GROMACS .gro file of C-alpha atoms in nm:
model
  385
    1UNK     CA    1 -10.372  16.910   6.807
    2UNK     CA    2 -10.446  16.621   7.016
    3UNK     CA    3 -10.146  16.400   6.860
    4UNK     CA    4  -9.780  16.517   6.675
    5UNK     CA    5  -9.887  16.613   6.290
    6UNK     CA    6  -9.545  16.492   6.084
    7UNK     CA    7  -9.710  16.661   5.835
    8UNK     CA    8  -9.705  16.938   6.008
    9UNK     CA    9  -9.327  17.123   5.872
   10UNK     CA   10  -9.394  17.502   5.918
   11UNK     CA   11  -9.469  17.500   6.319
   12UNK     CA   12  -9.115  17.512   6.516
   13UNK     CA   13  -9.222  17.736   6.810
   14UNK     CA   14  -9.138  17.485   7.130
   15UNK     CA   15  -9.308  17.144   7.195
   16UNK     CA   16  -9.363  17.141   6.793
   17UNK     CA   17  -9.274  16.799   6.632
   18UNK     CA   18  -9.099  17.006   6.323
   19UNK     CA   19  -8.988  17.276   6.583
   20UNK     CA   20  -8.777  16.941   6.834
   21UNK     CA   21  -8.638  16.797   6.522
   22UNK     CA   22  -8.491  17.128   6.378
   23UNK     CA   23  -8.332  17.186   6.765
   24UNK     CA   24  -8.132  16.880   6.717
   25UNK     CA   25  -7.942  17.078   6.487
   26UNK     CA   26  -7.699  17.353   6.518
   27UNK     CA   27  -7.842  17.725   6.338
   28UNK     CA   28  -7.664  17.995   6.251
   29UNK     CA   29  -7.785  18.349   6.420
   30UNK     CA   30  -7.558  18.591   6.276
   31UNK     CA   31  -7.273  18.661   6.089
   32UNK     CA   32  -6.955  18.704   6.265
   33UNK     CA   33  -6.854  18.968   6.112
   34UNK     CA   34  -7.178  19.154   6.225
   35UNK     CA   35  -7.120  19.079   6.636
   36UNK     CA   36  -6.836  19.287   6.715
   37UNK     CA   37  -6.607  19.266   7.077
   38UNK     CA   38  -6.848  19.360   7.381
   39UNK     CA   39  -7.130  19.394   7.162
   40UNK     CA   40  -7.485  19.220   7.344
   41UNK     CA   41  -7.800  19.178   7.069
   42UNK     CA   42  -8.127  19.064   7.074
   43UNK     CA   43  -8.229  18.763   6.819
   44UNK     CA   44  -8.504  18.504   6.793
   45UNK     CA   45  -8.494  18.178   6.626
   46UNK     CA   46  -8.794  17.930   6.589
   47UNK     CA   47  -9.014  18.165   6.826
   48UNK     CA   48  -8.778  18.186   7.107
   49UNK     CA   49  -8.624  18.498   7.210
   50UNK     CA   50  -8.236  18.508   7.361
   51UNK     CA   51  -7.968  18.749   7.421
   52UNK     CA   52  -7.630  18.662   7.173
   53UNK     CA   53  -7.313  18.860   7.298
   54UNK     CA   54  -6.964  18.876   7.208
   55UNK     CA   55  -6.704  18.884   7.535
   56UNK     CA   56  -6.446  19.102   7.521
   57UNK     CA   57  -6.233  18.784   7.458
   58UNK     CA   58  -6.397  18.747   7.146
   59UNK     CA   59  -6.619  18.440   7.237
   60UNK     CA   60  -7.002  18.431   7.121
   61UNK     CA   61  -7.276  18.331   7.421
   62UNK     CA   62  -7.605  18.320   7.408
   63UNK     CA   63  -7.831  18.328   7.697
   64UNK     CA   64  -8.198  18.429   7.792
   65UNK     CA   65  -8.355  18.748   7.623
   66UNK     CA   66  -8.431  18.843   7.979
   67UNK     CA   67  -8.329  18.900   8.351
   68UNK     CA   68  -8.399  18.673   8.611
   69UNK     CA   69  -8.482  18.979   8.854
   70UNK     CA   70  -8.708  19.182   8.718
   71UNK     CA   71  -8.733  19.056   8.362
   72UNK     CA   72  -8.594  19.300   8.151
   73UNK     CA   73  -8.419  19.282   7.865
   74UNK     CA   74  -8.034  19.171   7.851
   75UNK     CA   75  -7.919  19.321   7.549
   76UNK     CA   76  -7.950  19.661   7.696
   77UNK     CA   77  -7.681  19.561   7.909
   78UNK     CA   78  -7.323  19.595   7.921
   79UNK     CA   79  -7.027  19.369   7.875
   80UNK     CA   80  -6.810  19.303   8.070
   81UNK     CA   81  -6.507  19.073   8.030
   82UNK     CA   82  -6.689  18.736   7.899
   83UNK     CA   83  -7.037  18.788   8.138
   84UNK     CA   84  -7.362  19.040   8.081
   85UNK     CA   85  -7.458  19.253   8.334
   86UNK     CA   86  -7.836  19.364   8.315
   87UNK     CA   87  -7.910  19.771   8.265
   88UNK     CA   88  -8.194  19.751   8.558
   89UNK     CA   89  -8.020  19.684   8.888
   90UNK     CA   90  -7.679  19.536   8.778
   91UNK     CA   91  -7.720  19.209   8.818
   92UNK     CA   92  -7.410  19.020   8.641
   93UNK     CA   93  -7.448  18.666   8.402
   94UNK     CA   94  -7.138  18.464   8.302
   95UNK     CA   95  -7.220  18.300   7.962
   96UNK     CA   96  -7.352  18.008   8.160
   97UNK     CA   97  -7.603  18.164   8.262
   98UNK     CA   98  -7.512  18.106   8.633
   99UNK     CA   99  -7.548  18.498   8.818
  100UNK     CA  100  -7.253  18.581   8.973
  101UNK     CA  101  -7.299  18.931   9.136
  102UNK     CA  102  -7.650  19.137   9.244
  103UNK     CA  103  -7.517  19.456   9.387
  104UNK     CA  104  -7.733  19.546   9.748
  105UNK     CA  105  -7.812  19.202   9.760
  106UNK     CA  106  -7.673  18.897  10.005
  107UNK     CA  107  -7.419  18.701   9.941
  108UNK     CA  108  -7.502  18.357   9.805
  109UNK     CA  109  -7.860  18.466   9.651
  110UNK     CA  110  -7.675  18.519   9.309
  111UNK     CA  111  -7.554  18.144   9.284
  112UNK     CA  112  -7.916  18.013   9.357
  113UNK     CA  113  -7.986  18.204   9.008
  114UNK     CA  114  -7.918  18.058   8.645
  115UNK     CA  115  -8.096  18.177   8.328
  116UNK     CA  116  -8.095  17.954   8.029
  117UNK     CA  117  -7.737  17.916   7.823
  118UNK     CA  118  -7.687  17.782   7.439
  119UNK     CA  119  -7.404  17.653   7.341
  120UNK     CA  120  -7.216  17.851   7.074
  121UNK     CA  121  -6.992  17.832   6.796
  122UNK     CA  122  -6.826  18.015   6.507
  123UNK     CA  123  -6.760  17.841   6.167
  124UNK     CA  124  -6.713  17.965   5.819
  125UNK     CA  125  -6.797  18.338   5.953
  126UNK     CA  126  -7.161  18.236   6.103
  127UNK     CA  127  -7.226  18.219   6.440
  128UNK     CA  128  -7.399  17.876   6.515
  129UNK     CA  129  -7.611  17.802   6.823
  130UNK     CA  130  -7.703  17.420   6.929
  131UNK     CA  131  -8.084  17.475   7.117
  132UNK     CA  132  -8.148  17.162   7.172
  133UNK     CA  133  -8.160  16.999   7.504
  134UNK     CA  134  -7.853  16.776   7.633
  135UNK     CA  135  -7.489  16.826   7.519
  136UNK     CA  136  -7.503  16.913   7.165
  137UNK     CA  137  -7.369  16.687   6.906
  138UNK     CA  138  -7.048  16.834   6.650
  139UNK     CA  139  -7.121  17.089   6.467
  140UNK     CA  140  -7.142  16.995   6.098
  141UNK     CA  141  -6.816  17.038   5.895
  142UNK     CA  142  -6.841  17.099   5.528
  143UNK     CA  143  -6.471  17.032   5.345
  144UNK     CA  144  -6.570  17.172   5.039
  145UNK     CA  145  -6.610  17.563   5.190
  146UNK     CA  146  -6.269  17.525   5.408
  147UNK     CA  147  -5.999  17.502   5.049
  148UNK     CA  148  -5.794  17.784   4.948
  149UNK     CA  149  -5.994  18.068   4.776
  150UNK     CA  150  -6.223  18.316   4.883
  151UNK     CA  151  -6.496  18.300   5.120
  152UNK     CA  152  -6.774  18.560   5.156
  153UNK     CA  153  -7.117  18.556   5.419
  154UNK     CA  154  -7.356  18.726   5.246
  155UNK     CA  155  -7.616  18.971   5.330
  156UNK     CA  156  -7.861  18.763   5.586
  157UNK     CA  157  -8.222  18.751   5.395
  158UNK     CA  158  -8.473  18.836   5.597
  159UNK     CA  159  -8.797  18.719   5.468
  160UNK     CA  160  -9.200  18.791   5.516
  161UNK     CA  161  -9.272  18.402   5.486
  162UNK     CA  162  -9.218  18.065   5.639
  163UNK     CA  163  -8.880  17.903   5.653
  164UNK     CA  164  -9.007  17.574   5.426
  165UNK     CA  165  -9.131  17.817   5.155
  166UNK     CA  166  -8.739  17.880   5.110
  167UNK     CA  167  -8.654  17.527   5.179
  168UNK     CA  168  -8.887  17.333   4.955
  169UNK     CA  169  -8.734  17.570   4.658
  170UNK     CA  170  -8.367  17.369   4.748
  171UNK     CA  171  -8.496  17.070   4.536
  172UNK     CA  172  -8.724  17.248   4.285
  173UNK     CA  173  -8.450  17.277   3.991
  174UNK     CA  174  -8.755  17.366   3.739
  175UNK     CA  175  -8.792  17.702   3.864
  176UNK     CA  176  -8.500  17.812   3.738
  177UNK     CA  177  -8.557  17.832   3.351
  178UNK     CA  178  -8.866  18.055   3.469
  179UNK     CA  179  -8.808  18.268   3.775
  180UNK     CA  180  -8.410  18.326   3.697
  181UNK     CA  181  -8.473  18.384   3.295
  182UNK     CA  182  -8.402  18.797   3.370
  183UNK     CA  183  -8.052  18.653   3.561
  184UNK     CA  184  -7.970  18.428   3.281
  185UNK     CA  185  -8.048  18.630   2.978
  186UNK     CA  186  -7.806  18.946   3.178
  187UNK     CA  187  -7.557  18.701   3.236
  188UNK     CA  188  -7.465  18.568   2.904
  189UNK     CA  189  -7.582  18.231   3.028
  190UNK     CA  190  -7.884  18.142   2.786
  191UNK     CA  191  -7.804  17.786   2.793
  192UNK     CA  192  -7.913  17.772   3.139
  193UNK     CA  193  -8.297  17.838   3.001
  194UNK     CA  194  -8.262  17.504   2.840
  195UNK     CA  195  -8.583  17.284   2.908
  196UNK     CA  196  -8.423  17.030   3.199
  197UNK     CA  197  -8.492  16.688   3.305
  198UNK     CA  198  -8.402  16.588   3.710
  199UNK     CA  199  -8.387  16.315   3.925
  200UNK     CA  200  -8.362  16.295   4.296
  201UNK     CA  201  -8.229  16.050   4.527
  202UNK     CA  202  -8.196  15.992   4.961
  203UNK     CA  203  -7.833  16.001   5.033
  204UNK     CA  204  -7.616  16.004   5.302
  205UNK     CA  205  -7.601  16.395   5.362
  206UNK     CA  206  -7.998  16.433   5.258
  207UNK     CA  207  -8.120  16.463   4.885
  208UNK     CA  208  -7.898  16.491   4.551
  209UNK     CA  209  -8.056  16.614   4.248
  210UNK     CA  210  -7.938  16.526   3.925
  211UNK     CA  211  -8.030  16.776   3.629
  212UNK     CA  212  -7.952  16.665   3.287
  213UNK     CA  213  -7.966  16.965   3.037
  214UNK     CA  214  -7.915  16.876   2.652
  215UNK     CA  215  -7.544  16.915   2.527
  216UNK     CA  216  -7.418  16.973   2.911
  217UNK     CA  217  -7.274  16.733   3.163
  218UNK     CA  218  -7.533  16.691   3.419
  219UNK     CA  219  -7.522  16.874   3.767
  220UNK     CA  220  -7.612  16.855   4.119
  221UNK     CA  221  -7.773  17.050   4.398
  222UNK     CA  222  -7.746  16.844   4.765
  223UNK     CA  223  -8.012  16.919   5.024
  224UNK     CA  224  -7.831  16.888   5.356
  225UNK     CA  225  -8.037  16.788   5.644
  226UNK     CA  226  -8.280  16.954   5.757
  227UNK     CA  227  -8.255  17.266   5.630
  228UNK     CA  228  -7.924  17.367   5.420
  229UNK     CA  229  -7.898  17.344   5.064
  230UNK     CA  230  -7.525  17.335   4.855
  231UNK     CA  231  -7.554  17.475   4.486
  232UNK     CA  232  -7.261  17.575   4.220
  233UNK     CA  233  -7.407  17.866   4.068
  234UNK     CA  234  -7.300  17.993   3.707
  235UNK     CA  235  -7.500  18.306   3.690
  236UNK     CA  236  -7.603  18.429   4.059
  237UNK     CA  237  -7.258  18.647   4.150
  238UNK     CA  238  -7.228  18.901   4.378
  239UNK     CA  239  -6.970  19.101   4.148
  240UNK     CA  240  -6.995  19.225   3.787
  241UNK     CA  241  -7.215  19.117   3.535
  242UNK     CA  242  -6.897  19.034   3.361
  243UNK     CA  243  -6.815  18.808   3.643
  244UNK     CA  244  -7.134  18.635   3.644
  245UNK     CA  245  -7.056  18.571   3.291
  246UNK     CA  246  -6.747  18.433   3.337
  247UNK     CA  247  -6.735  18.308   3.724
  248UNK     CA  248  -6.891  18.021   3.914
  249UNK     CA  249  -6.956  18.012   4.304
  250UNK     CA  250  -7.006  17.704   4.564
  251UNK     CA  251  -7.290  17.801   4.796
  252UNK     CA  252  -7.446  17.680   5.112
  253UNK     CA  253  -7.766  17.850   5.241
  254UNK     CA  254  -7.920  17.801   5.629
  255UNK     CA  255  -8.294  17.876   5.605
  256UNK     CA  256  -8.381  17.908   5.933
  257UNK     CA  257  -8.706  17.994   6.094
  258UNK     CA  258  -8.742  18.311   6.324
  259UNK     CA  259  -9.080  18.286   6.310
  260UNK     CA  260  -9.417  18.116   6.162
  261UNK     CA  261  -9.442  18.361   5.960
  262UNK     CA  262  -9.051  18.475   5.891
  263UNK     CA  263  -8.722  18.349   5.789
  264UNK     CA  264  -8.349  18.432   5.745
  265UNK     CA  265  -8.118  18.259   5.502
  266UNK     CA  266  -7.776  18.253   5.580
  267UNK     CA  267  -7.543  18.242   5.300
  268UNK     CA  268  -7.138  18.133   5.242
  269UNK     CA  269  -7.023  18.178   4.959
  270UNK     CA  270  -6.661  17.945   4.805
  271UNK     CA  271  -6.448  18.065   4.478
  272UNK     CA  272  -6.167  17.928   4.351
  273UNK     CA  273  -5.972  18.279   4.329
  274UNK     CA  274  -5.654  18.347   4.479
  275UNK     CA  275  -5.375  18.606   4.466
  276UNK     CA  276  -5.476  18.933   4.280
  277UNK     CA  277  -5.728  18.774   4.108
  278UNK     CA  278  -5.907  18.710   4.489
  279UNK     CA  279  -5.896  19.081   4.571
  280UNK     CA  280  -5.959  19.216   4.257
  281UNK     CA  281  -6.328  19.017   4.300
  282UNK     CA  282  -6.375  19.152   4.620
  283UNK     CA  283  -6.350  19.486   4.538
  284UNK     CA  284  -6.584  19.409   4.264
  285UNK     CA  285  -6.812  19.251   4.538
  286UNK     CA  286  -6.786  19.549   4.782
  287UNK     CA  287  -6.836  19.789   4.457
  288UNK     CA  288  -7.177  19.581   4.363
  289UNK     CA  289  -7.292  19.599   4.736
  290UNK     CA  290  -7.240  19.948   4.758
  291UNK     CA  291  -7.463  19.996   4.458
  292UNK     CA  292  -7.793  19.851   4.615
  293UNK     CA  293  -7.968  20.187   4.739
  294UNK     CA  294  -8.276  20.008   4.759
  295UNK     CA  295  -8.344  19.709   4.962
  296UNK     CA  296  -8.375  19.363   4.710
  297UNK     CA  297  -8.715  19.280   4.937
  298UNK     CA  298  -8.838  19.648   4.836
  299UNK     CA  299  -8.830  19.548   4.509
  300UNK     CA  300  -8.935  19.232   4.526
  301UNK     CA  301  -9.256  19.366   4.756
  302UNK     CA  302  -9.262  19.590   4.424
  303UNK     CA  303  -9.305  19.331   4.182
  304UNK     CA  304  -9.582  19.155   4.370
  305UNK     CA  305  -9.785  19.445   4.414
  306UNK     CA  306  -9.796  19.448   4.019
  307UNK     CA  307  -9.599  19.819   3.995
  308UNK     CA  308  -9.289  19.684   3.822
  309UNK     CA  309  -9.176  19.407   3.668
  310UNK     CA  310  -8.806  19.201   3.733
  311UNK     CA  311  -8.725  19.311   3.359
  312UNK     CA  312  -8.786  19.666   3.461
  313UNK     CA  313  -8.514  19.612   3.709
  314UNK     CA  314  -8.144  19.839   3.676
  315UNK     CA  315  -7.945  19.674   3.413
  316UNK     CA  316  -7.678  19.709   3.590
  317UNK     CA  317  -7.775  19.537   3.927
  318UNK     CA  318  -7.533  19.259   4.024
  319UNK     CA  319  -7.688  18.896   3.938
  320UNK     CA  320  -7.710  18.861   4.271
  321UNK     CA  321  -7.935  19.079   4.373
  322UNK     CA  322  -8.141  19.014   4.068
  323UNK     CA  323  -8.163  18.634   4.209
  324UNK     CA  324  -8.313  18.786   4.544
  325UNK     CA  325  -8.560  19.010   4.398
  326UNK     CA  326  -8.685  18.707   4.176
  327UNK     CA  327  -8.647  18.380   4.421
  328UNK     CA  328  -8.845  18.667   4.658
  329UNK     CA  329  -9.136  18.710   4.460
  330UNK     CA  330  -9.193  18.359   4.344
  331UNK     CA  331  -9.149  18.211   4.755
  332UNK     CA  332  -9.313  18.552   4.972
  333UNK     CA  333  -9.589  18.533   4.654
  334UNK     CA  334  -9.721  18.181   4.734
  335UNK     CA  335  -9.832  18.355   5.064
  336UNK     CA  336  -9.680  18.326   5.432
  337UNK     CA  337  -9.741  18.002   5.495
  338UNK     CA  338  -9.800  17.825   5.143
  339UNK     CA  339 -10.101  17.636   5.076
  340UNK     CA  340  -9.977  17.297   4.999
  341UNK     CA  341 -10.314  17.142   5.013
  342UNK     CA  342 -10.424  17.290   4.702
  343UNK     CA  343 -10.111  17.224   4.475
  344UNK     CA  344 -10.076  16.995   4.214
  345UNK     CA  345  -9.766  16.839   4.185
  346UNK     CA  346  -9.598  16.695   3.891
  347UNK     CA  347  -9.291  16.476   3.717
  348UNK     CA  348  -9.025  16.760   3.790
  349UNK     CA  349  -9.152  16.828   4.140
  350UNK     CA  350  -8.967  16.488   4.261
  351UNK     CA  351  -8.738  16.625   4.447
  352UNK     CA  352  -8.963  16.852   4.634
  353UNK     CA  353  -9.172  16.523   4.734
  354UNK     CA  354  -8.868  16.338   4.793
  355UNK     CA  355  -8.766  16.635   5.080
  356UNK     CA  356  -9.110  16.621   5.235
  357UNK     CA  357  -9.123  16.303   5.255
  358UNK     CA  358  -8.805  16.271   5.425
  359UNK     CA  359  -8.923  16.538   5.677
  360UNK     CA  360  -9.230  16.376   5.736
  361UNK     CA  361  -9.073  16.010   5.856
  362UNK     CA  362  -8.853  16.205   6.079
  363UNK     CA  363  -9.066  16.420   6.220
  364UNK     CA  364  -9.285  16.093   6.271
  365UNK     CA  365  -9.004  15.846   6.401
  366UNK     CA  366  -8.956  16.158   6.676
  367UNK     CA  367  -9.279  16.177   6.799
  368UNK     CA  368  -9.277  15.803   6.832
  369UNK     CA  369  -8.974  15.770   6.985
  370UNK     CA  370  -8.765  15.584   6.718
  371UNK     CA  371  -8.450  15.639   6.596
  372UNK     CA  372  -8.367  15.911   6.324
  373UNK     CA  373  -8.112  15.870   6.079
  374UNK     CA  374  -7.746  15.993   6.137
  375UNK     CA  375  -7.641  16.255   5.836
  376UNK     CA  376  -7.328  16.289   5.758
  377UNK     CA  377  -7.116  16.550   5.497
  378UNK     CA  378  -6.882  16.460   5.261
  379UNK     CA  379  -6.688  16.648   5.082
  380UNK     CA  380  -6.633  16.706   4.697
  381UNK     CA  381  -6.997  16.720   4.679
  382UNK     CA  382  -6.967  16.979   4.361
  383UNK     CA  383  -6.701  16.827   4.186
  384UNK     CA  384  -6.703  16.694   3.845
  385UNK     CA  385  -6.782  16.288   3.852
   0.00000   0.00000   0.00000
């Protein structure tokens, strides 16, 4: 394009408008949980390829996907201490970037050679990376995931389809009645298939929704900015189905792009369980987990090709897989990169308007060189009002 398009939400490979503005952010990469002492991977985020490894000291670095020398790739290396040396002719990283040995070589070539470095850190069991240029700003603190009570990273979702098909679904609270009536309906929870009314509203964090339900106290979803949405979920538990009766879970979800045309959500989940009630759940959580022998995108990839349907699903499947399966044929089925030129938006698509609109004066106020507004997170966010 011959000018920025702040329409334009889906692009974030470098020198995209969307793809600066999201790099002003920190991302999560991986769970920590899944990066283990001395242990060098490959991972791309928003088109970019890098090299994330864990030092023997326990500290997360990410630097180039390849070496300086002869270009090959750094997670074939080995660790050593907190640096990376390269499989091909030894040359040695520290997480800088900055070379500091090339066996055969001269001394002082390796300090005229520095690959690119992120900065890195680890927070509620993710590993967040700031890829931005400059020093990074603080990483984002959210109060209501640090209380007493159990905290879980869930499976990362890997999905066949742009990041803002998972985002614009963070505002869309009239899906639910449809796409998560299976979920509902298995969880003892037919109230939530009540016909709803919303509202949404800028804030200081990004975008509240208000949904009003008849007989029920009205409740809130918050988009965070840019891309993280906080929900209190009734129904979606990664347990028993008797726990999704009875249980509800805070949860924050990163939907983050790897690609044009793929995403991963990262997902935290908060419950207020302690004591033996805590790891009784847990063992109910690891029990559910252990029960999915097929992959949730299998069978959503299943449902869209028309040779099952979510009803035809095991009864016994956690909620929370259920969720997947259904959120993933409703977001991968409006194709890879949806087609929002064609839709036809209505009265309980507000919120979804409100978010792109939002995007789009950002996106626009960066390309002109303006300022962008400052978000910040409170906390109690899901509480009662």
């Amino acid at each position: 394009m011959s000018q920025p398009d702040d329409s334009d939400f889906v692009h974030t490979g470098p020198g995209t408008t969307a793809g600066r503005y999201l790099r002003r952010f920190w991302q999560p990469v991986r769970r920590s949980e899944d990066l283990s002492n001395g242990q060098a991977v490959p991972i791309r985020i928003m088109s970019e390829d890098f090299t994330l490894y864990r030092g023997e000291t326990g500290k997360p670095y990410v630097v180039a996907f390849r070496c300086a020398h002869r270009g090959t790739q750094l997670s074939t290396g080995s660790v050593e201490e907190d640096s990376l040396r390269c499989m091909y002719h030894g040359w040695k990283y520290e997480g800088t970037g900055q070379c500091v040995e090339q066996p055969g070589e001269e001394e002082g070539f390796a300090a005229k050679i520095k690959i690119r470095s992120c900065p890195t850190e680890e927070y509620l069991g993710l590993v967040f990376v700031y890829f931005g240029a400059g020093k990074p700003p603080p990483l984002p603190r959210h109060p209501d995931f640090e209380r007493p009570g159990v905290l879980e990273t869930g499976l990362p979702e890997y999905w066949p389809c742009n990041y803002f098909n998972r985002l614009d679904n963070a505002c869309d609270v009239g899906h639910v009645t449809f796409t998560h009536r299976e979920s509902a309906l298995r969880a003892g929870r037919p109230e939530q298939l009540a016909q709803r009314t919303a509202s949404s509203s800028e804030t200081e964090y990004g975008i509240k929704t208000s949904v009003s339900v008849p007989g029920r106290p009205p409740f809130h979803t918050h988009l965070h900015m840019p891309n993280t949405n906080q929900t209190r979920s009734q129904a979606r538990i990664e347990g028993s189905l008797k726990d999704a009766a009875t249980l509800w879970v805070d949860r924050l979800f990163w939907r983050v792009p790897v690609d044009d045309e793929n995403s991963v959500s990262f997902v935290i989940d908060w419950m207020p369980l302690t004591g033996a009630a805590a790891q009784q759940y847990k063992e109910r959580r690891l029990q559910a987990r252990a029960q999915v022998t097929v992959s949730p995108n299998e069978y959503g990839e299943r449902v869209l090709a028309g040779k099952m349907r979510v009803k035809d699903l095991d009864p016994k499947m956690s909620t929370y897989y259920l969720f997947w399966v259904e959120d993933y044929a409703v977001q991968v089925g409006q194709g890879t990169v949806a087609e929002r030129a064609s839709e036809h938006l209505g009265r309980m698509d507000g919120g979804v308007i409100l978010l792109r609109k939002i995007w789009q004066r950002e996106l626009r106020n960066l390309a002109e060189g303006k300022p962008l507004k400052e978000w910040v997170t409170p906390s109690g966010l899901n509480e009662p009002e």
